[in-house]
PDB file of C-alpha atoms in Angstrom:
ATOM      1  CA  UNK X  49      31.952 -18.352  70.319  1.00 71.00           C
ATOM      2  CA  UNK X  50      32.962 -18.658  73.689  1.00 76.00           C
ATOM      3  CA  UNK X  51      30.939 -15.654  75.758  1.00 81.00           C
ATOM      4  CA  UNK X  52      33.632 -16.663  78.788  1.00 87.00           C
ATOM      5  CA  UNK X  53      37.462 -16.616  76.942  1.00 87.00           C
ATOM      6  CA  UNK X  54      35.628 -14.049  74.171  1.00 88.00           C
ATOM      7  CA  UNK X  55      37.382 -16.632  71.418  1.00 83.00           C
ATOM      8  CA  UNK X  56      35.944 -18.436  68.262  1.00 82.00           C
ATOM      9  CA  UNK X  57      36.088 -21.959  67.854  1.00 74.00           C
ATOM     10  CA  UNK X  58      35.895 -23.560  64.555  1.00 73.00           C
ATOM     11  CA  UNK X  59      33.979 -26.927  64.866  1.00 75.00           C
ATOM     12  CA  UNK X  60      33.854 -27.636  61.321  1.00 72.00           C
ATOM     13  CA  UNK X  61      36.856 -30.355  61.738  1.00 74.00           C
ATOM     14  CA  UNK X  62      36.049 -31.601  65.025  1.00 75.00           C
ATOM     15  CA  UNK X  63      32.687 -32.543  63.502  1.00 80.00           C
ATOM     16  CA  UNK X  64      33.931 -34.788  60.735  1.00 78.00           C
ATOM     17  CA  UNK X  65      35.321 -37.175  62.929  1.00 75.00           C
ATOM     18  CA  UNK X  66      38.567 -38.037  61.367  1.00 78.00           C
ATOM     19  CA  UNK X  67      36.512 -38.355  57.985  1.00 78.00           C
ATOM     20  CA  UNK X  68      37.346 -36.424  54.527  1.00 79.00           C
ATOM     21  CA  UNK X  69      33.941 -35.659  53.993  1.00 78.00           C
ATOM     22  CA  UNK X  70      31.382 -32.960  53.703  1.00 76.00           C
ATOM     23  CA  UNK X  71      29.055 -32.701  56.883  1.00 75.00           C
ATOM     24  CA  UNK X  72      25.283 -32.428  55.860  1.00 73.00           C
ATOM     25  CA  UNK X  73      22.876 -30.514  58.181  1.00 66.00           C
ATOM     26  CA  UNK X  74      19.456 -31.801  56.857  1.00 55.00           C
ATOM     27  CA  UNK X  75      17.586 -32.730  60.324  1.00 58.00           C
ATOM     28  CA  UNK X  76      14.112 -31.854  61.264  1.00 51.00           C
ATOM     29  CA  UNK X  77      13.091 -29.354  63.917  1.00 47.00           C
ATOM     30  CA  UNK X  78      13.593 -25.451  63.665  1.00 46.00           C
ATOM     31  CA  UNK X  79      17.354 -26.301  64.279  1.00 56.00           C
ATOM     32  CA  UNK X  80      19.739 -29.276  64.275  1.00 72.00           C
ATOM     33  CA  UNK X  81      19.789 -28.345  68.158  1.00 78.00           C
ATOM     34  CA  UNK X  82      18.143 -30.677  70.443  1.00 79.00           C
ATOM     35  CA  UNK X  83      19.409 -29.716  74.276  1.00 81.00           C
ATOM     36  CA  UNK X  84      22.961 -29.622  74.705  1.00 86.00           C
ATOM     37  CA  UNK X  85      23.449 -31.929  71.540  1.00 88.00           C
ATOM     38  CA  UNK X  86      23.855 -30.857  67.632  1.00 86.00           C
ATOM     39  CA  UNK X  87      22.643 -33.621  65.401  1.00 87.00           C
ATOM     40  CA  UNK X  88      24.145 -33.982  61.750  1.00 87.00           C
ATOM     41  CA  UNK X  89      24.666 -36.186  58.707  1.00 87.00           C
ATOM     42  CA  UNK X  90      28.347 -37.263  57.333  1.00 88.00           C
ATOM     43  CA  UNK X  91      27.823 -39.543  54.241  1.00 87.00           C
ATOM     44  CA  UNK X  92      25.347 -42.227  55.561  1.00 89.00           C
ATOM     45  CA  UNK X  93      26.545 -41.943  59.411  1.00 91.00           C
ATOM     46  CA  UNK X  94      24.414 -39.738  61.625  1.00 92.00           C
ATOM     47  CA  UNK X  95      26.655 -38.078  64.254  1.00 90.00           C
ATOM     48  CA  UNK X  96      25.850 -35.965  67.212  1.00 90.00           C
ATOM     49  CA  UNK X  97      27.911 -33.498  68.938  1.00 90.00           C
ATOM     50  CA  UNK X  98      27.639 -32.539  72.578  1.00 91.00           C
ATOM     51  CA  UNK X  99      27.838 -28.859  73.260  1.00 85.00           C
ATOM     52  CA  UNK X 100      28.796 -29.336  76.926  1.00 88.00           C
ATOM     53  CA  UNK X 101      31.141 -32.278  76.523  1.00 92.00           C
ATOM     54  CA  UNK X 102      32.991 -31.670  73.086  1.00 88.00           C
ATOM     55  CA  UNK X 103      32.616 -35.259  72.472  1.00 92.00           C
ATOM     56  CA  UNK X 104      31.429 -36.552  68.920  1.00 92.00           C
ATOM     57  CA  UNK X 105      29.237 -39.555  69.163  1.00 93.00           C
ATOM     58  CA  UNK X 106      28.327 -42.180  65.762  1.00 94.00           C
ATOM     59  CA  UNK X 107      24.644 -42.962  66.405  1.00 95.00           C
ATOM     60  CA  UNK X 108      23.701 -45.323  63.528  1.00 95.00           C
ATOM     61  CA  UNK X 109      25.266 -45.786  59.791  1.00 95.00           C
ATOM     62  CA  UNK X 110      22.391 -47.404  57.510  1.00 94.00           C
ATOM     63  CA  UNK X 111      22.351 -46.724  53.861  1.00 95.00           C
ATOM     64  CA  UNK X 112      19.834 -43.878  52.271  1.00 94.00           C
ATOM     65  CA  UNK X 113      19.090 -41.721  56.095  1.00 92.00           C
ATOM     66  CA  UNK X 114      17.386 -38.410  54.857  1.00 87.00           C
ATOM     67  CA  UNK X 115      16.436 -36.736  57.977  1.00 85.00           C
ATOM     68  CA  UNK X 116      16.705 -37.476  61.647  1.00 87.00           C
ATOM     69  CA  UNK X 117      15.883 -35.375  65.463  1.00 88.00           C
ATOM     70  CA  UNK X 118      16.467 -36.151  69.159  1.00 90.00           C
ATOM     71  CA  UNK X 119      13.749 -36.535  70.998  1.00 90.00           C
ATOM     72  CA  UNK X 120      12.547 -38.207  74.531  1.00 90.00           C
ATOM     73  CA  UNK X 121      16.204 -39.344  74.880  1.00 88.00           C
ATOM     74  CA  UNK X 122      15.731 -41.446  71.233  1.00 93.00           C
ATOM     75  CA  UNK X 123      16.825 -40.601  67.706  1.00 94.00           C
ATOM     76  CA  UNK X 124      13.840 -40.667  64.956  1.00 92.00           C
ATOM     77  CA  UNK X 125      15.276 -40.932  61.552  1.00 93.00           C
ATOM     78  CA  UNK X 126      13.890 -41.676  58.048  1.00 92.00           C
ATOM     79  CA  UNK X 127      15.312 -43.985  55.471  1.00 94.00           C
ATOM     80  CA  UNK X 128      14.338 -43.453  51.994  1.00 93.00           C
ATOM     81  CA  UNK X 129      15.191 -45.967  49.309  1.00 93.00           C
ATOM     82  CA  UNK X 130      13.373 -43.881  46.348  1.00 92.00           C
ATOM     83  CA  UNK X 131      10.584 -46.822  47.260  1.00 95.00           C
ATOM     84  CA  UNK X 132       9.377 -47.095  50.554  1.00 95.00           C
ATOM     85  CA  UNK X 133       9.942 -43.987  53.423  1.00 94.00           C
ATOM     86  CA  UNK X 134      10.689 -45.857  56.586  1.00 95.00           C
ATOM     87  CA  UNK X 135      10.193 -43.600  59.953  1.00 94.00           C
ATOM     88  CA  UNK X 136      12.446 -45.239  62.967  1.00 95.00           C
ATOM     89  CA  UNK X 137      13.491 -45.088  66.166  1.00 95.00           C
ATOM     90  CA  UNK X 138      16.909 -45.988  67.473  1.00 96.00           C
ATOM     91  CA  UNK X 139      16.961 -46.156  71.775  1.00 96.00           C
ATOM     92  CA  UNK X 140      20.192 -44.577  72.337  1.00 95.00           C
ATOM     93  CA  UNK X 141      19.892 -46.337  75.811  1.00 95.00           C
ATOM     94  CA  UNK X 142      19.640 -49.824  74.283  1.00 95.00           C
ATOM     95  CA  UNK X 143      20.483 -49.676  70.732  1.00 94.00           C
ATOM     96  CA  UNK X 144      17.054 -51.216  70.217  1.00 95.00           C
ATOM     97  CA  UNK X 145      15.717 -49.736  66.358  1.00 96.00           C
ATOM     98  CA  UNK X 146      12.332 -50.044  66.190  1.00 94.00           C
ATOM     99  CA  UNK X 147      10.508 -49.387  62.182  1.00 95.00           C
ATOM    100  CA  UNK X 148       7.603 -47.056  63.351  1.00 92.00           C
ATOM    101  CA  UNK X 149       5.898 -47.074  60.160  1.00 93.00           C
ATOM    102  CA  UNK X 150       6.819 -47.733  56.594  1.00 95.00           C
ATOM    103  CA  UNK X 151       4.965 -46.309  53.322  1.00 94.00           C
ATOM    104  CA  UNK X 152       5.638 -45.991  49.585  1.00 94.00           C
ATOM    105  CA  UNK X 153       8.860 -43.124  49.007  1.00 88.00           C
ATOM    106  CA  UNK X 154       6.505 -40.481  47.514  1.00 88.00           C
ATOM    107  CA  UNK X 155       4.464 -40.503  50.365  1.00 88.00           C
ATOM    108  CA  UNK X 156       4.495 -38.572  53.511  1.00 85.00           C
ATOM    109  CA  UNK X 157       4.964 -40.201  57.288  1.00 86.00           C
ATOM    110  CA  UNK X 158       1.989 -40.179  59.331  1.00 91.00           C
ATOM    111  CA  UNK X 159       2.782 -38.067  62.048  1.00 92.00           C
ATOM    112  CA  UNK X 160       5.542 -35.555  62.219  1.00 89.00           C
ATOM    113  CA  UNK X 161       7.415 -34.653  65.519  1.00 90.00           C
ATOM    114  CA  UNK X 162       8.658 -30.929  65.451  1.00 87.00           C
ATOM    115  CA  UNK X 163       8.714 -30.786  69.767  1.00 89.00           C
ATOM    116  CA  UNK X 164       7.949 -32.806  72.500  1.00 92.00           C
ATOM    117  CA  UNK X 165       6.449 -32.864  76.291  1.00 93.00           C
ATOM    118  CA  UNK X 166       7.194 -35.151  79.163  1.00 93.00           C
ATOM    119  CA  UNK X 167       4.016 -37.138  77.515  1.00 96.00           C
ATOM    120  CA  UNK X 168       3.190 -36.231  74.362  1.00 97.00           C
ATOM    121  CA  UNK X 169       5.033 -35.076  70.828  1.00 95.00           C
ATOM    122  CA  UNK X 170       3.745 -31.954  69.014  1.00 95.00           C
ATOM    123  CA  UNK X 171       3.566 -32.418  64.959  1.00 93.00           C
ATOM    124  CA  UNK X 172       1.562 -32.513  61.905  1.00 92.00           C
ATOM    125  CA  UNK X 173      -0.940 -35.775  61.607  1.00 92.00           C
ATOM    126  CA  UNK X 174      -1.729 -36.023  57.849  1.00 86.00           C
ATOM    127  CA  UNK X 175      -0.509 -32.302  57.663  1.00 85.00           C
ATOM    128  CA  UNK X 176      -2.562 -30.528  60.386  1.00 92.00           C
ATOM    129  CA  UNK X 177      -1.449 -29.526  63.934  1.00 95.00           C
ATOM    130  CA  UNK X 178      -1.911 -32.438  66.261  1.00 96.00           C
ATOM    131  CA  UNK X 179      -0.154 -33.806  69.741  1.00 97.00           C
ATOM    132  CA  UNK X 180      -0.040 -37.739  70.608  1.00 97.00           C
ATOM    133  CA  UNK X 181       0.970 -39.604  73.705  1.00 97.00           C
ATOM    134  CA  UNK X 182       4.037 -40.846  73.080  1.00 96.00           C
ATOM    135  CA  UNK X 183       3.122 -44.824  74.002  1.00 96.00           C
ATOM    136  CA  UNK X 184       0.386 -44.484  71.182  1.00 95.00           C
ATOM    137  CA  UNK X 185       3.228 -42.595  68.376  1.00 93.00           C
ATOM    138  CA  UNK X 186       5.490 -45.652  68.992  1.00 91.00           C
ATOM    139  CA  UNK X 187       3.009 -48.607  68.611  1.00 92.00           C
ATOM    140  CA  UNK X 188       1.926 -46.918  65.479  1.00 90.00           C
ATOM    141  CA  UNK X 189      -1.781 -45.652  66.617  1.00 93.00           C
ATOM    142  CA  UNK X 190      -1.657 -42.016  65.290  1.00 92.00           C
ATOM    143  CA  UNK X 191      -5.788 -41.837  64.681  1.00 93.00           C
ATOM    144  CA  UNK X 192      -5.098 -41.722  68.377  1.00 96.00           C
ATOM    145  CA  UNK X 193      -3.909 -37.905  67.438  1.00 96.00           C
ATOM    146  CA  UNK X 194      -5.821 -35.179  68.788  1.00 96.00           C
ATOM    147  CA  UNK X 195      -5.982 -32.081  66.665  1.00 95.00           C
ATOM    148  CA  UNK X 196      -5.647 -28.608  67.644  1.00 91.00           C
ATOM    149  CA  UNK X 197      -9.005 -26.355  66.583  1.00 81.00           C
ATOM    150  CA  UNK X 198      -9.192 -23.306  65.955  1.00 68.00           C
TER     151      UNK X 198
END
């Protein structure tokens, strides 16, 4: 809805991209919102949409993506084969994809991101409320997590 022109706008077919297929909104977070940008799923594509621009971007196609967010200017996603969960990081500035972590499919990533800081990302470590320095989340040191108390 456009608060300026007082007009709807259906995005539904801007969204798929010249594709015939359903759009899937299954990314992390408290919304598929991260800034200006909405992040979704078409088949094994993960596409984001700019909310200033208009303009529909393919980020990465890889076979068995289950969940994905924007954060410090990178995309996380996960890749689940029904064997092994992979948690990675695509640098939307380099294409560079860097595996994070990998673990067997029924178990759950180390460390996950619901919001970030200019330093540090906000999560779960092993299911309780924790922040890590960003440096340490992407070499993989998450006992360098520091948990909230009570």
């Amino acid at each position: 809805y456009d608060l300026t022109t007082m007009e709807y706008t259906d995005l539904y077919s801007k969204l798929q991209n010249g594709r015939n297929a359903p759009i899937t909104y299954m990314f992390s977070s408290n919304a598929a919102c991260f800034g200006e940008y909405f992040l979704y799923r078409i088949e094994n594509t993960i596409l984001r949409y700019s909310m200033k621009t208009g303009k529909v971007e393919e980020l990465i196609t890889k076979e068995n993506i289950i969940n994905g967010g924007l954060y410090d200017g990178k995309l996380r996603y996960l890749v689940n084969d029904r064997t092994t969960l992979e948690v990675r990081i695509l640098d939307l500035s380099t294409d560079e994809d860097l595996l994070v972590e990998k673990k067997s499919a029924d178990e759950a990533m180390t460390f996950s991101i619901h919001m970030e800081t200019g330093g540090a990302f906000i999560g779960l470590y092993d299911g309780k409320a924790a922040w890590i320095l960003k440096e340490d989340f992407y070499a993989g040191r998450f006992d360098r997590a520091v948990f909230y108390v009570r």
